Tab-separated table of C-alpha atoms in Angstrom:
chain	number	residue	atom	x	y	z
A	29	ASP	CA	22.605	-3.898	-10.053
A	30	VAL	CA	19.024	-6.027	-9.611
A	31	GLN	CA	15.706	-4.959	-12.610
A	32	LEU	CA	13.536	-7.068	-13.536
A	33	GLN	CA	10.695	-5.730	-15.817
A	34	ALA	CA	7.583	-7.371	-16.650
A	35	SER	CA	5.199	-6.848	-19.060
A	36	GLY	CA	2.896	-9.169	-21.906
A	37	GLY	CA	0.224	-7.794	-19.795
A	38	GLY	CA	-3.154	-6.382	-22.269
A	39	LEU	CA	-6.349	-6.243	-22.876
A	40	VAL	CA	-7.173	-10.213	-24.455
A	41	GLN	CA	-11.249	-11.557	-24.178
A	42	ALA	CA	-12.004	-14.150	-21.606
A	43	GLY	CA	-10.598	-17.827	-23.539
A	44	GLY	CA	-7.860	-16.053	-25.001
A	45	SER	CA	-4.089	-16.285	-23.511
A	46	LEU	CA	-0.588	-14.398	-23.129
A	47	ARG	CA	2.140	-14.746	-22.149
A	48	LEU	CA	3.714	-12.829	-19.914
A	49	SER	CA	7.981	-11.940	-19.402
A	50	CYS	CA	10.466	-11.247	-17.497
A	51	ALA	CA	12.997	-10.009	-17.460
A	52	ALA	CA	16.155	-9.935	-15.496
A	53	SER	CA	19.438	-8.009	-15.639
A	54	GLY	CA	22.098	-8.638	-13.237
A	55	PHE	CA	22.725	-11.712	-12.001
A	56	SER	CA	21.904	-15.047	-13.493
A	57	VAL	CA	18.216	-16.427	-13.714
A	58	GLY	CA	18.513	-19.426	-13.613
A	59	ASP	CA	20.655	-19.976	-10.375
A	60	TYR	CA	18.283	-18.482	-8.424
A	61	ALA	CA	13.766	-18.510	-7.320
A	62	ILE	CA	11.588	-16.176	-10.554
A	63	GLY	CA	8.400	-16.373	-8.991
A	64	TRP	CA	5.086	-14.296	-10.055
A	65	PHE	CA	1.985	-12.758	-8.321
A	66	ARG	CA	-0.665	-10.794	-8.878
A	67	ARG	CA	-2.901	-8.004	-7.214
A	68	ALA	CA	-5.913	-7.564	-8.408
A	69	PRO	CA	-8.343	-4.633	-7.974
A	70	GLY	CA	-9.272	-4.747	-4.100
A	71	LYS	CA	-6.979	-8.231	-3.052
A	72	GLU	CA	-4.362	-9.304	-1.998
A	73	ARG	CA	-1.209	-10.091	-3.495
A	74	GLU	CA	-0.860	-13.155	-4.756
A	75	GLY	CA	1.758	-15.791	-5.377
A	76	LEU	CA	1.003	-18.051	-8.284
A	77	ALA	CA	3.577	-19.644	-9.836
A	78	CYS	CA	7.759	-20.088	-9.134
A	79	ILE	CA	10.959	-21.535	-10.723
A	80	THR	CA	14.532	-22.615	-9.952
A	81	LYS	CA	15.991	-23.994	-13.202
A	82	ARG	CA	19.571	-24.802	-11.380
A	83	THR	CA	17.948	-27.584	-9.686
A	84	GLY	CA	14.903	-27.734	-11.849
A	85	SER	CA	12.232	-26.433	-9.309
A	86	ILE	CA	9.055	-25.724	-10.418
A	87	ARG	CA	5.374	-24.506	-8.222
A	88	TYR	CA	2.271	-23.535	-8.704
A	89	GLU	CA	0.731	-22.248	-5.378
A	90	ASN	CA	-2.557	-21.576	-6.333
A	91	SER	CA	-5.531	-22.847	-7.398
A	92	ALA	CA	-6.351	-21.217	-10.516
A	93	ALA	CA	-2.686	-21.332	-11.687
A	94	LYS	CA	-2.197	-25.587	-11.987
A	95	GLY	CA	-3.556	-26.270	-15.541
A	96	ARG	CA	-3.504	-22.871	-17.391
A	97	PHE	CA	-0.628	-21.136	-16.087
A	98	THR	CA	3.262	-22.403	-17.447
A	99	ILE	CA	5.959	-20.867	-15.589
A	100	SER	CA	9.756	-21.069	-17.872
A	101	THR	CA	12.679	-19.789	-17.924
A	102	ASP	CA	15.318	-19.246	-20.913
A	103	ASN	CA	18.864	-18.598	-20.149
A	104	ASN	CA	19.782	-17.597	-22.890
A	105	SER	CA	17.824	-14.536	-22.874
A	106	ASN	CA	17.908	-14.788	-18.755
A	107	THR	CA	13.665	-14.353	-18.557
A	108	THR	CA	10.856	-15.713	-17.463
A	109	TYR	CA	7.275	-17.047	-19.158
A	110	LEU	CA	3.881	-16.779	-17.377
A	111	GLN	CA	1.850	-18.404	-19.926
A	112	ILE	CA	-1.959	-17.891	-18.929
A	113	ASP	CA	-4.516	-19.365	-21.081
A	114	SER	CA	-8.297	-19.665	-20.470
A	115	LEU	CA	-8.056	-16.750	-19.610
A	116	SER	CA	-11.363	-15.097	-17.633
A	117	PRO	CA	-12.527	-12.167	-16.498
A	118	GLU	CA	-11.550	-13.134	-12.434
A	119	ASP	CA	-7.075	-13.391	-14.580
A	120	SER	CA	-7.795	-9.037	-14.351
A	121	ALA	CA	-5.296	-7.926	-12.130
A	122	VAL	CA	-1.680	-6.435	-12.493
A	123	TYR	CA	0.877	-9.234	-12.674
A	124	TYR	CA	5.287	-9.212	-11.064
A	125	CYS	CA	7.749	-11.011	-11.451
A	126	ALA	CA	10.442	-11.046	-8.461
A	127	ALA	CA	12.946	-12.879	-7.413
A	128	ASP	CA	14.777	-14.087	-4.544
A	129	THR	CA	18.391	-14.250	-4.710
A	130	SER	CA	18.413	-16.763	-0.689
A	131	ASP	CA	21.860	-18.154	-0.818
A	132	TYR	CA	19.566	-21.045	-0.224
A	133	TYR	CA	19.247	-21.892	-4.070
A	134	SER	CA	22.583	-22.724	-3.961
A	135	ARG	CA	21.826	-26.111	-2.871
A	136	PRO	CA	21.278	-29.166	-4.656
A	137	GLY	CA	17.561	-30.195	-4.343
A	138	ALA	CA	16.418	-26.182	-3.361
A	139	ARG	CA	13.135	-25.649	-4.382
A	140	CYS	CA	11.090	-22.943	-5.229
A	141	ARG	CA	8.062	-20.968	-2.638
A	142	ALA	CA	5.617	-18.156	-5.134
A	143	ILE	CA	5.420	-16.555	-1.234
A	144	GLY	CA	6.290	-12.672	-1.891
A	145	ALA	CA	7.758	-12.867	1.551
A	146	SER	CA	10.545	-14.447	0.778
A	147	TYR	CA	11.758	-12.790	-2.212
A	148	ASP	CA	14.212	-9.723	-2.233
A	149	PHE	CA	14.087	-7.714	-5.550
A	150	TRP	CA	10.898	-6.781	-6.951
A	151	GLY	CA	9.686	-5.110	-10.627
A	152	ARG	CA	7.413	-2.864	-12.185
A	153	GLY	CA	3.621	-4.936	-12.988
A	154	THR	CA	2.111	-4.967	-16.260
A	155	LEU	CA	-1.618	-5.040	-16.311
A	156	VAL	CA	-3.326	-7.978	-18.333
A	157	THR	CA	-7.203	-6.829	-18.556
A	158	VAL	CA	-9.414	-9.520	-19.539
A	159	SER	CA	-13.344	-8.962	-20.908
A	160	SER	CA	-15.475	-11.322	-20.826
């Protein structure tokens, strides 16, 4: 039974940092793509970053994420993390993690993309609120 649980959100002041966690069960996070997404009030969901540890693929989809967001995976704890630095009020959103368990990721050199439609398992989100 595949499950994902995002945590680590909260209220933080602008300029601060947060590390979001995505704990997985029912599969090994290192074998597939794990993506992070967010949805801000009144806005569409956007892809932020993804990682496929088996192939070493990491991609940051959002221009705002490049340089401030860092995605990583710990196979031992079966957890994927999203470190967010220099937070601004524009980062306030519900953050979700998701898994793409396609057989594609068994191929050498497989590359992930943080495109929501590709992901088949989703966790409940964690709310990040950044105060100015």
